[in-house]
Amino acid sequence: MTRLQLLSLAAAMAFLATAGAHAAGDKAAGKKLVYTCAGCHGVPGYSNAYPQYPVPKIAGQNEQYIINALHGYQSGDRTHPTMGAQAQSLSDTDIQNVAAYLSSLAQ
Amino acid sequence: MNRALTLLSFGAILAFASTQLLASGNAENGKKKAGTCFACHGTDGNAVDPQYPRLAGQYDEYIQQALHEYKDGRRNNAIMKGMDATLSDQDIEDIAAYFSGLPTKLDTLQGHVSGDK
């Protein structure tokens, strides 16, 4: 009985560990996805038009914040036509991968 | 000579116009006004909790833009709306000047994309 309990405990822990690993994004996949972002976010000082303000620096930004922001553009909590369209093209996994890569770039 | 003068005055106007565009607030005043921001965004502008953004070294005018959007609802966020409600335009300029001037961990994506060297 104890052996069975130990076994199930080990199984549960293994499951939790993989679930945790799964939740973290894949940086390498994220690096491929951010190719699109670089058109605007990769040009130092590049300006948004109407209204005019610099496109934010996103390399090194915090992971969960990036996830929340992209979901905000998807849901309409954040209104920005270009970012709305870009975010629509990303799956939840894509968003996690992008966030994992960008946050890993903190200097 | 006349043409040179005309060109010069154009240059002067352009220079003036761009300083207006880049007009920013007073970072010293911003530091005093940013007390409530520190709890989440860190005293150094580098939020430790990953759900909050790093502000240190972000573009001045982008921070201003974001604060205006939270204030008027273009960005719908209950926490930031509450924080922003009492900020004047001058407060926003000052706070943005403060955070944008701090040592940064942020960067553009230049050099961070597949295929970049």
mmCIF file of C-alpha atoms in Angstrom:
data_model
loop_
_atom_site.group_PDB
_atom_site.id
_atom_site.type_symbol
_atom_site.label_atom_id
_atom_site.label_comp_id
_atom_site.label_asym_id
_atom_site.label_seq_id
_atom_site.Cartn_x
_atom_site.Cartn_y
_atom_site.Cartn_z
ATOM 1 C CA MET A 1 0.000 0.000 0.000
ATOM 2 C CA THR A 2 2.774 2.428 0.939
ATOM 3 C CA ARG A 3 4.602 1.439 -2.196
ATOM 4 C CA LEU A 4 1.485 2.187 -4.223
ATOM 5 C CA GLN A 5 1.125 5.538 -2.527
ATOM 6 C CA LEU A 6 4.750 6.342 -3.237
ATOM 7 C CA LEU A 7 4.300 5.358 -6.838
ATOM 8 C CA SER A 8 1.256 7.554 -7.300
ATOM 9 C CA LEU A 9 3.039 10.414 -5.564
ATOM 10 C CA ALA A 10 5.959 10.024 -7.943
ATOM 11 C CA ALA A 11 3.579 9.904 -10.886
ATOM 12 C CA ALA A 12 1.796 13.032 -9.686
ATOM 13 C CA MET A 13 5.090 14.866 -9.279
ATOM 14 C CA ALA A 14 6.250 13.812 -12.716
ATOM 15 C CA PHE A 15 2.967 15.056 -14.131
ATOM 16 C CA LEU A 16 3.297 18.385 -12.344
ATOM 17 C CA ALA A 17 6.862 18.762 -13.516
ATOM 18 C CA THR A 18 5.956 18.226 -17.164
ATOM 19 C CA ALA A 19 2.907 20.481 -16.816
ATOM 20 C CA GLY A 20 5.210 23.172 -15.473
ATOM 21 C CA ALA A 21 7.685 22.687 -18.281
ATOM 22 C CA HIS A 22 4.857 22.858 -20.757
ATOM 23 C CA ALA A 23 3.553 26.165 -19.444
ATOM 24 C CA ALA A 24 6.919 27.840 -19.997
ATOM 25 C CA GLY A 25 7.297 29.009 -23.568
ATOM 26 C CA ASP A 26 9.788 27.711 -26.083
ATOM 27 C CA LYS A 27 12.397 30.404 -26.662
ATOM 28 C CA ALA A 28 13.680 28.965 -29.928
ATOM 29 C CA ALA A 29 10.153 28.893 -31.366
ATOM 30 C CA GLY A 30 9.618 32.418 -30.061
ATOM 31 C CA LYS A 31 12.732 33.665 -31.799
ATOM 32 C CA LYS A 32 11.295 32.564 -35.149
ATOM 33 C CA LEU A 33 7.943 34.206 -34.433
ATOM 34 C CA VAL A 34 9.367 37.621 -33.548
ATOM 35 C CA TYR A 35 10.639 38.028 -37.096
ATOM 36 C CA THR A 36 7.345 39.787 -37.848
ATOM 37 C CA CYS A 37 7.592 42.036 -34.794
ATOM 38 C CA ALA A 38 11.005 43.332 -35.837
ATOM 39 C CA GLY A 39 9.525 45.301 -38.759
ATOM 40 C CA CYS A 40 8.454 47.904 -36.210
ATOM 41 C CA HIS A 41 9.966 46.864 -32.855
ATOM 42 C CA GLY A 42 13.382 46.212 -34.358
ATOM 43 C CA VAL A 43 13.982 49.744 -35.578
ATOM 44 C CA PRO A 44 15.363 52.015 -32.845
ATOM 45 C CA GLY A 45 13.171 55.092 -32.509
ATOM 46 C CA TYR A 46 10.630 53.836 -35.064
ATOM 47 C CA SER A 47 7.471 55.867 -34.741
ATOM 48 C CA ASN A 48 3.834 54.859 -34.604
ATOM 49 C CA ALA A 49 1.702 57.053 -36.866
ATOM 50 C CA TYR A 50 -1.516 58.819 -35.788
ATOM 51 C CA PRO A 51 -0.853 59.412 -33.004
ATOM 52 C CA GLN A 52 2.892 59.733 -33.182
ATOM 53 C CA TYR A 53 4.935 58.059 -30.470
ATOM 54 C CA PRO A 54 7.865 55.642 -30.499
ATOM 55 C CA VAL A 55 7.083 51.938 -30.816
ATOM 56 C CA PRO A 56 8.066 50.407 -27.464
ATOM 57 C CA LYS A 57 11.192 48.429 -26.726
ATOM 58 C CA ILE A 58 10.021 44.879 -26.099
ATOM 59 C CA ALA A 59 13.264 42.890 -25.907
ATOM 60 C CA GLY A 60 13.864 42.163 -22.221
ATOM 61 C CA GLN A 61 10.314 42.971 -21.190
ATOM 62 C CA ASN A 62 8.737 40.810 -18.492
ATOM 63 C CA GLU A 63 7.191 37.524 -19.584
ATOM 64 C CA GLN A 64 3.720 37.577 -18.081
ATOM 65 C CA TYR A 65 3.279 41.235 -19.023
ATOM 66 C CA ILE A 66 3.896 40.391 -22.682
ATOM 67 C CA ILE A 67 1.420 37.512 -22.474
ATOM 68 C CA ASN A 68 -1.193 39.780 -20.884
ATOM 69 C CA ALA A 69 -0.592 42.567 -23.402
ATOM 70 C CA LEU A 70 -0.968 40.262 -26.417
ATOM 71 C CA HIS A 71 -4.152 38.748 -24.975
ATOM 72 C CA GLY A 72 -5.355 42.309 -24.342
ATOM 73 C CA TYR A 73 -4.888 43.163 -28.027
ATOM 74 C CA GLN A 74 -6.746 39.961 -28.950
ATOM 75 C CA SER A 75 -9.699 40.676 -26.682
ATOM 76 C CA GLY A 76 -9.932 44.385 -27.444
ATOM 77 C CA ASP A 77 -8.938 45.492 -23.932
ATOM 78 C CA ARG A 78 -6.119 47.194 -25.784
ATOM 79 C CA THR A 79 -7.069 49.037 -28.937
ATOM 80 C CA HIS A 80 -4.389 49.278 -31.577
ATOM 81 C CA PRO A 81 -5.267 48.231 -35.143
ATOM 82 C CA THR A 82 -1.875 46.786 -36.102
ATOM 83 C CA MET A 83 -1.281 45.022 -32.803
ATOM 84 C CA GLY A 84 -4.856 43.738 -32.815
ATOM 85 C CA ALA A 85 -4.316 42.124 -36.201
ATOM 86 C CA GLN A 86 -0.916 40.720 -35.227
ATOM 87 C CA ALA A 87 -2.186 39.269 -31.966
ATOM 88 C CA GLN A 88 -5.114 37.597 -33.741
ATOM 89 C CA SER A 89 -2.646 35.585 -35.797
ATOM 90 C CA LEU A 90 -0.996 34.132 -32.674
ATOM 91 C CA SER A 91 -2.137 31.046 -30.769
ATOM 92 C CA ASP A 92 -1.853 30.887 -26.980
ATOM 93 C CA THR A 93 1.248 28.735 -27.422
ATOM 94 C CA ASP A 94 2.734 31.236 -29.885
ATOM 95 C CA ILE A 95 2.179 34.000 -27.345
ATOM 96 C CA GLN A 96 3.900 31.985 -24.605
ATOM 97 C CA ASN A 97 6.828 31.303 -26.922
ATOM 98 C CA VAL A 98 7.170 34.956 -27.941
ATOM 99 C CA ALA A 99 7.040 36.047 -24.304
ATOM 100 C CA ALA A 100 9.610 33.425 -23.274
ATOM 101 C CA TYR A 101 12.032 34.617 -25.932
ATOM 102 C CA LEU A 102 11.560 38.358 -25.446
ATOM 103 C CA SER A 103 11.869 38.169 -21.657
ATOM 104 C CA SER A 104 15.059 36.134 -21.988
ATOM 105 C CA LEU A 105 16.719 39.095 -23.733
ATOM 106 C CA ALA A 106 16.873 41.278 -20.602
ATOM 107 C CA GLN A 107 20.298 42.919 -20.544
ATOM 108 C CA MET B 1 22.501 84.783 -49.720
ATOM 109 C CA ASN B 2 18.761 85.077 -49.598
ATOM 110 C CA ARG B 3 18.408 81.407 -50.320
ATOM 111 C CA ALA B 4 20.899 80.618 -47.575
ATOM 112 C CA LEU B 5 18.901 82.687 -45.121
ATOM 113 C CA THR B 6 15.670 80.966 -46.150
ATOM 114 C CA LEU B 7 17.282 77.577 -45.740
ATOM 115 C CA LEU B 8 18.700 78.565 -42.384
ATOM 116 C CA SER B 9 15.344 79.721 -41.111
ATOM 117 C CA PHE B 10 13.760 76.491 -42.313
ATOM 118 C CA GLY B 11 16.413 74.646 -40.368
ATOM 119 C CA ALA B 12 15.735 76.735 -37.303
ATOM 120 C CA ILE B 13 12.006 76.079 -37.558
ATOM 121 C CA LEU B 14 12.583 72.365 -37.964
ATOM 122 C CA ALA B 15 14.921 72.270 -34.990
ATOM 123 C CA PHE B 16 12.368 74.143 -32.934
ATOM 124 C CA ALA B 17 9.542 71.878 -34.083
ATOM 125 C CA SER B 18 11.447 68.746 -33.157
ATOM 126 C CA THR B 19 12.327 70.014 -29.695
ATOM 127 C CA GLN B 20 8.612 70.701 -29.191
ATOM 128 C CA LEU B 21 7.810 67.164 -30.304
ATOM 129 C CA LEU B 22 10.337 65.720 -27.891
ATOM 130 C CA ALA B 23 9.270 67.993 -25.063
ATOM 131 C CA SER B 24 9.499 65.947 -21.934
ATOM 132 C CA GLY B 25 8.756 66.441 -18.307
ATOM 133 C CA ASN B 26 10.944 67.013 -15.307
ATOM 134 C CA ALA B 27 12.487 63.759 -14.100
ATOM 135 C CA GLU B 28 13.182 65.094 -10.601
ATOM 136 C CA ASN B 29 9.532 65.999 -10.118
ATOM 137 C CA GLY B 30 8.586 62.715 -11.727
ATOM 138 C CA LYS B 31 10.532 60.761 -9.122
ATOM 139 C CA LYS B 32 8.490 62.409 -6.363
ATOM 140 C CA LYS B 33 5.220 61.713 -8.164
ATOM 141 C CA ALA B 34 6.102 58.101 -8.992
ATOM 142 C CA GLY B 35 5.972 56.850 -5.393
ATOM 143 C CA THR B 36 2.848 54.761 -5.965
ATOM 144 C CA CYS B 37 4.316 53.221 -9.134
ATOM 145 C CA PHE B 38 7.270 51.706 -7.263
ATOM 146 C CA ALA B 39 5.241 49.044 -5.453
ATOM 147 C CA CYS B 40 4.647 47.159 -8.693
ATOM 148 C CA HIS B 41 7.151 48.597 -11.169
ATOM 149 C CA GLY B 42 10.113 48.613 -8.775
ATOM 150 C CA THR B 43 12.043 51.585 -7.378
ATOM 151 C CA ASP B 44 14.517 51.150 -10.232
ATOM 152 C CA GLY B 45 11.734 50.766 -12.797
ATOM 153 C CA ASN B 46 12.456 47.062 -13.271
ATOM 154 C CA ALA B 47 9.413 45.218 -12.015
ATOM 155 C CA VAL B 48 10.355 41.971 -10.291
ATOM 156 C CA ASP B 49 6.893 40.412 -10.623
ATOM 157 C CA PRO B 50 6.780 39.378 -14.302
ATOM 158 C CA GLN B 51 3.143 40.410 -14.714
ATOM 159 C CA TYR B 52 4.199 44.068 -14.517
ATOM 160 C CA PRO B 53 6.260 45.742 -17.225
ATOM 161 C CA ARG B 54 9.752 47.112 -16.863
ATOM 162 C CA LEU B 55 9.573 50.887 -17.333
ATOM 163 C CA ALA B 56 13.248 51.749 -16.866
ATOM 164 C CA GLY B 57 14.652 53.014 -20.150
ATOM 165 C CA GLN B 58 11.420 52.611 -22.081
ATOM 166 C CA TYR B 59 10.805 55.462 -24.539
ATOM 167 C CA ASP B 60 9.582 58.597 -22.771
ATOM 168 C CA GLU B 61 6.743 59.278 -25.191
ATOM 169 C CA TYR B 62 5.625 55.654 -25.240
ATOM 170 C CA ILE B 63 5.172 55.728 -21.458
ATOM 171 C CA GLN B 64 3.208 58.962 -21.825
ATOM 172 C CA GLN B 65 1.049 57.386 -24.532
ATOM 173 C CA ALA B 66 0.371 54.279 -22.427
ATOM 174 C CA LEU B 67 -0.566 56.367 -19.385
ATOM 175 C CA HIS B 68 -3.003 58.427 -21.454
ATOM 176 C CA GLU B 69 -4.520 55.255 -22.891
ATOM 177 C CA TYR B 70 -5.030 53.712 -19.452
ATOM 178 C CA LYS B 71 -6.529 56.964 -18.223
ATOM 179 C CA ASP B 72 -9.072 57.367 -21.019
ATOM 180 C CA GLY B 73 -9.890 53.652 -21.368
ATOM 181 C CA ARG B 74 -8.270 52.888 -24.721
ATOM 182 C CA ARG B 75 -6.376 50.389 -22.624
ATOM 183 C CA ASN B 76 -8.799 48.695 -20.315
ATOM 184 C CA ASN B 77 -6.968 47.860 -17.101
ATOM 185 C CA ALA B 78 -8.624 48.341 -13.731
ATOM 186 C CA ILE B 79 -5.407 48.789 -11.743
ATOM 187 C CA MET B 80 -3.805 51.314 -14.081
ATOM 188 C CA LYS B 81 -7.030 53.228 -14.580
ATOM 189 C CA GLY B 82 -7.214 53.764 -10.833
ATOM 190 C CA MET B 83 -3.586 54.861 -10.654
ATOM 191 C CA ASP B 84 -3.936 57.209 -13.596
ATOM 192 C CA ALA B 85 -7.196 58.878 -12.695
ATOM 193 C CA THR B 86 -5.616 61.667 -10.668
ATOM 194 C CA LEU B 87 -2.608 62.324 -12.920
ATOM 195 C CA SER B 88 -2.468 65.571 -14.884
ATOM 196 C CA ASP B 89 -0.793 65.817 -18.288
ATOM 197 C CA GLN B 90 2.176 67.412 -16.528
ATOM 198 C CA ASP B 91 2.345 64.548 -14.006
ATOM 199 C CA ILE B 92 2.350 62.053 -16.879
ATOM 200 C CA GLU B 93 5.187 63.902 -18.629
ATOM 201 C CA ASP B 94 7.227 64.078 -15.431
ATOM 202 C CA ILE B 95 6.741 60.408 -14.513
ATOM 203 C CA ALA B 96 7.592 59.305 -18.048
ATOM 204 C CA ALA B 97 10.718 61.478 -17.978
ATOM 205 C CA TYR B 98 11.783 59.818 -14.735
ATOM 206 C CA PHE B 99 11.330 56.174 -15.736
ATOM 207 C CA SER B 100 12.644 56.596 -19.272
ATOM 208 C CA GLY B 101 15.894 57.986 -17.893
ATOM 209 C CA LEU B 102 16.706 55.009 -15.632
ATOM 210 C CA PRO B 103 19.309 52.328 -16.516
ATOM 211 C CA THR B 104 17.527 49.810 -18.703
ATOM 212 C CA LYS B 105 17.327 46.084 -19.345
ATOM 213 C CA LEU B 106 15.176 46.735 -22.416
ATOM 214 C CA ASP B 107 16.206 46.864 -26.035
ATOM 215 C CA THR B 108 14.669 46.987 -29.483
ATOM 216 C CA LEU B 109 14.519 43.740 -31.456
ATOM 217 C CA GLN B 110 17.430 44.826 -33.627
ATOM 218 C CA GLY B 111 19.942 41.977 -33.609
ATOM 219 C CA HIS B 112 17.577 39.598 -31.805
ATOM 220 C CA VAL B 113 15.812 38.005 -34.770
ATOM 221 C CA SER B 114 16.638 34.739 -36.542
ATOM 222 C CA GLY B 115 19.133 35.497 -39.281
ATOM 223 C CA ASP B 116 20.490 38.556 -37.501
ATOM 224 C CA LYS B 117 24.147 38.540 -36.634
#
